[in-house]
Amino acid sequence: KRQYQRRVHGGNFIATASQDGTVQILDVGSYTVHHTFKDADSDITTWISFSPFGKHLAMGSLDGSVRILNIHTQSFYHVYEKVHQDSVLQVIFSLDGKYLASSSRDNSVKILDVNEKDIFYHFKGFHITTVSKAIFSPDTRYIATASEDKTVMVINVEDKSVYHHFTDIHSLAVNSVDFSSDGKYLATASEDQTVRVIEVASKSTYYLFDNIHYGAITCTCLLYTSDAADDLLCVDLGGRRIIKKK
């Protein structure tokens, strides 16, 4: 049986999700299975993501639910039952661990308040089809979304407003979006075989990479600037580890 697996590093653990309905947490240090999770009431897990400090594991599922598992107690911290009307495509924590974003085939993004165990805001009506990915800026000020409707949305998290809707940057579905480590730039990748780098402050294209791939592409943005956000050698963005240049 063909299995879907996604591995995400979080401290000394690796998490895997499979089409057999199980999620496993593997202890890298002891080379053992720390915990195997299978909930008879839950659907297949589509995406998993560790919190920045590795305490929680978020799981999105085909039934539109989002679950947060406490790694250490091996129990649910909170379950957002069918928070979406269609399957969840991605879940991702903000760098401060305060929020969790979920993107879905129901054309919407939910921002969940982890501490309050509540929905902070439901962004809907902006994209007309599937939201493929959502990502927080390093300072949690913005969240960017990529959609099959060919557009990218940047949302101000604090006042729950649209900072900018980029409607003319790609001619086909946008597969991926990611912020640079200092939050100044945003990279987008599309099925139109281009990667666009956007300057967030000016809301304009900084550079366009075209004709660099054949077929649909995705990207993870690693951009280094002289005025990096801090002096850390590495930053863990909710499961994405960015190694900075010295």
Coordinates of C-alpha atoms in Angstrom, one line a residue:
K1 CA 0.0 0.0 0.0
R2 CA 1.4 3.4 -1.0
Q3 CA 1.8 5.6 2.0
Y4 CA 1.9 9.4 2.2
Q5 CA 4.6 10.6 4.6
R6 CA 5.9 13.9 5.7
R7 CA 8.8 14.3 8.1
V8 CA 9.2 17.4 10.2
H9 CA 12.0 17.9 12.7
G10 CA 11.3 19.3 16.1
G11 CA 14.1 19.1 18.6
N12 CA 15.0 15.4 19.0
F13 CA 11.8 14.2 17.4
I14 CA 10.7 13.4 13.9
A15 CA 7.0 13.1 13.1
T16 CA 5.6 11.0 10.2
A17 CA 2.0 10.8 8.9
S18 CA 0.7 8.0 6.7
Q19 CA -2.3 7.0 4.7
D20 CA -2.9 4.2 7.1
G21 CA -4.3 6.8 9.5
T22 CA -1.4 6.8 11.9
V23 CA 1.0 9.5 13.1
Q24 CA 4.3 8.4 14.6
I25 CA 6.7 10.5 16.7
L26 CA 10.2 9.1 16.5
D27 CA 12.9 9.8 19.1
V28 CA 16.1 10.5 17.2
G29 CA 18.3 10.3 20.3
S30 CA 17.2 6.9 21.4
Y31 CA 16.2 5.6 17.9
T32 CA 12.8 4.5 19.2
V33 CA 9.1 5.2 18.5
H34 CA 8.1 7.8 21.1
H35 CA 4.4 7.6 20.4
T36 CA 2.1 6.2 17.8
F37 CA -1.2 8.0 17.4
K38 CA -4.3 6.6 15.7
D39 CA -7.7 8.0 16.5
A40 CA -10.7 6.0 15.3
D41 CA -12.8 9.1 15.0
S42 CA -10.3 11.1 12.9
D43 CA -9.6 11.1 9.2
I44 CA -6.3 10.7 7.4
T45 CA -3.7 13.3 8.4
T46 CA -2.7 15.5 5.5
W47 CA -0.1 17.7 7.1
I48 CA 1.9 17.9 10.3
S49 CA 3.9 20.7 11.9
F50 CA 5.9 21.0 15.1
S51 CA 5.6 24.1 17.3
P52 CA 8.8 26.2 17.4
F53 CA 9.9 24.8 20.7
G54 CA 8.8 21.2 19.9
K55 CA 6.2 21.0 22.6
H56 CA 3.2 20.5 20.3
L57 CA 2.5 18.8 17.0
A58 CA -0.3 20.2 14.9
M59 CA -2.1 17.9 12.5
G60 CA -4.5 18.8 9.7
S61 CA -6.8 16.1 8.3
L62 CA -9.1 15.3 5.3
D63 CA -12.2 15.9 7.4
G64 CA -11.3 19.6 7.9
S65 CA -10.2 19.1 11.5
V66 CA -7.1 20.4 13.2
R67 CA -5.6 18.7 16.2
I68 CA -2.8 19.8 18.5
L69 CA -1.0 17.0 20.3
N70 CA 1.2 17.5 23.4
I71 CA 4.4 15.6 22.6
H72 CA 5.4 15.0 26.2
T73 CA 2.0 13.9 27.7
Q74 CA 1.1 12.1 24.4
S75 CA -2.4 13.5 24.7
F76 CA -4.4 16.1 22.8
Y77 CA -3.9 19.7 23.9
H78 CA -6.9 20.8 21.8
V79 CA -9.0 19.6 18.9
Y80 CA -10.7 22.0 16.5
E81 CA -13.3 19.7 15.1
K82 CA -14.1 20.2 11.4
V83 CA -12.9 23.8 11.6
H84 CA -12.9 23.7 7.7
Q85 CA -15.6 22.6 5.3
D86 CA -13.1 20.7 3.2
S87 CA -9.7 19.0 3.7
V88 CA -6.9 20.8 5.4
L89 CA -3.8 21.2 3.1
Q90 CA -1.4 22.7 5.6
V91 CA -0.9 23.7 9.2
I92 CA 1.9 26.0 10.4
F93 CA 2.8 27.7 13.7
S94 CA 3.9 31.3 14.0
L95 CA 7.5 31.7 15.2
D96 CA 6.4 32.8 18.7
G97 CA 4.1 29.7 18.9
K98 CA 1.0 31.9 19.7
Y99 CA -0.9 31.2 16.5
L100 CA -1.5 28.2 14.2
A101 CA -2.6 28.8 10.6
S102 CA -4.5 26.2 8.6
S103 CA -5.2 26.5 4.8
S104 CA -7.8 24.4 3.1
R105 CA -9.6 23.4 0.0
D106 CA -12.6 25.3 1.2
N107 CA -10.8 28.5 0.0
S108 CA -10.1 29.9 3.4
V109 CA -7.5 30.3 6.1
K110 CA -8.1 29.9 9.8
I111 CA -5.8 31.6 12.4
L112 CA -6.1 29.6 15.6
D113 CA -5.1 31.1 19.0
V114 CA -3.1 28.3 20.6
N115 CA -3.2 29.6 24.2
E116 CA -6.9 30.5 24.1
K117 CA -7.8 27.3 22.2
D118 CA -10.1 29.4 20.0
I119 CA -10.4 30.7 16.5
F120 CA -8.6 34.0 16.3
Y121 CA -9.9 34.9 12.8
H122 CA -11.4 33.2 9.8
F123 CA -10.2 34.7 6.5
K124 CA -12.7 33.8 3.8
G125 CA -14.1 35.3 0.6
F126 CA -10.7 36.6 -0.5
H127 CA -9.6 33.5 -2.6
I128 CA -12.0 31.9 -5.0
T129 CA -10.5 28.5 -4.9
T130 CA -8.1 26.3 -2.9
V131 CA -5.6 27.9 -0.6
S132 CA -2.5 25.8 -1.1
K133 CA -0.3 27.3 1.6
A134 CA -0.2 29.9 4.4
I135 CA 2.9 31.1 6.2
F136 CA 3.6 33.6 9.0
S137 CA 6.3 36.3 8.7
P138 CA 9.0 35.8 11.3
D139 CA 7.6 38.6 13.5
T140 CA 4.0 37.2 13.2
R141 CA 2.9 40.6 11.8
Y142 CA 1.7 39.2 8.5
I143 CA 0.5 35.9 7.1
A144 CA 0.8 35.2 3.4
T145 CA -1.4 32.8 1.4
A146 CA -0.9 31.1 -1.9
S147 CA -3.9 30.0 -3.9
E148 CA -4.9 28.1 -7.0
D149 CA -6.7 31.2 -8.1
K150 CA -3.3 32.6 -9.2
T151 CA -3.1 35.2 -6.4
V152 CA -1.2 35.8 -3.2
M153 CA -2.7 37.5 -0.2
V154 CA -0.7 39.2 2.6
I155 CA -2.8 39.7 5.7
N156 CA -2.1 41.9 8.8
V157 CA -2.6 39.5 11.7
E158 CA -3.0 42.1 14.4
D159 CA -5.8 44.2 12.9
K160 CA -7.2 41.3 10.7
S161 CA -7.0 43.3 7.5
V162 CA -5.7 42.7 4.0
Y163 CA -2.3 44.3 3.7
H164 CA -2.2 43.6 0.0
H165 CA -3.7 41.3 -2.6
F166 CA -1.3 40.4 -5.4
T167 CA -3.6 39.5 -8.3
D168 CA -1.3 39.9 -11.3
I169 CA 2.0 38.3 -10.4
H170 CA 1.3 34.8 -11.8
S171 CA -0.6 33.4 -14.7
L172 CA -1.3 30.0 -13.2
A173 CA -1.9 28.5 -9.7
V174 CA 0.5 29.6 -7.0
N175 CA 1.9 26.6 -5.2
S176 CA 4.1 28.0 -2.6
V177 CA 4.9 31.2 -0.7
D178 CA 7.5 32.0 2.0
F179 CA 9.0 34.9 3.8
S180 CA 12.7 35.7 4.1
S181 CA 14.3 35.3 7.5
D182 CA 14.1 39.1 8.2
G183 CA 10.5 39.4 6.8
K184 CA 11.4 42.0 4.2
Y185 CA 10.8 39.8 1.2
L186 CA 8.3 37.3 0.1
A187 CA 9.0 34.5 -2.5
T188 CA 6.2 33.0 -4.5
A189 CA 6.3 29.9 -6.8
S190 CA 3.8 29.1 -9.5
E191 CA 2.8 26.5 -12.0
D192 CA 3.6 29.2 -14.6
Q193 CA 7.2 28.1 -14.0
T194 CA 8.3 31.4 -12.4
V195 CA 9.5 32.4 -8.9
R196 CA 8.8 36.0 -7.9
V197 CA 10.5 37.9 -5.1
I198 CA 8.4 40.6 -3.6
E199 CA 9.5 43.5 -1.4
V200 CA 6.9 43.5 1.4
A201 CA 7.2 47.2 2.4
S202 CA 6.8 48.6 -1.2
K203 CA 4.4 45.8 -2.3
S204 CA 6.3 45.5 -5.5
T205 CA 8.3 42.9 -7.4
Y206 CA 12.0 42.9 -6.4
Y207 CA 13.0 40.3 -8.9
L208 CA 11.4 37.7 -11.3
F209 CA 13.0 34.4 -12.0
D210 CA 11.5 32.9 -15.1
N211 CA 12.2 30.0 -17.4
I212 CA 14.2 28.3 -14.6
H213 CA 12.1 25.1 -14.3
Y214 CA 9.8 23.0 -16.5
G215 CA 6.5 22.1 -15.0
A216 CA 4.9 23.0 -11.7
I217 CA 7.4 24.2 -9.0
T218 CA 7.4 25.0 -5.3
C219 CA 9.9 27.0 -3.3
T220 CA 11.2 27.5 0.1
C221 CA 12.6 31.0 0.5
L222 CA 16.0 31.4 2.1
L223 CA 17.1 35.0 1.7
Y224 CA 20.0 36.5 3.7
T225 CA 20.4 40.2 4.3
S226 CA 23.0 42.3 6.2
D227 CA 20.4 43.5 8.8
A228 CA 19.1 40.1 9.9
A229 CA 16.5 40.1 12.5
D230 CA 18.8 38.8 15.3
D231 CA 22.3 37.3 15.8
L232 CA 21.2 33.7 16.1
L233 CA 22.9 31.3 13.8
C234 CA 19.7 29.5 13.1
V235 CA 16.0 30.1 13.5
D236 CA 13.3 27.4 13.6
L237 CA 10.2 28.7 11.8
G238 CA 7.7 26.2 13.1
G239 CA 9.5 23.2 11.5
R240 CA 11.4 25.1 8.8
R241 CA 15.0 25.5 10.0
I242 CA 16.8 28.6 8.5
I243 CA 20.6 28.6 8.8
K244 CA 21.9 32.1 8.6
K245 CA 25.2 33.1 7.0
K246 CA 28.0 34.2 9.4

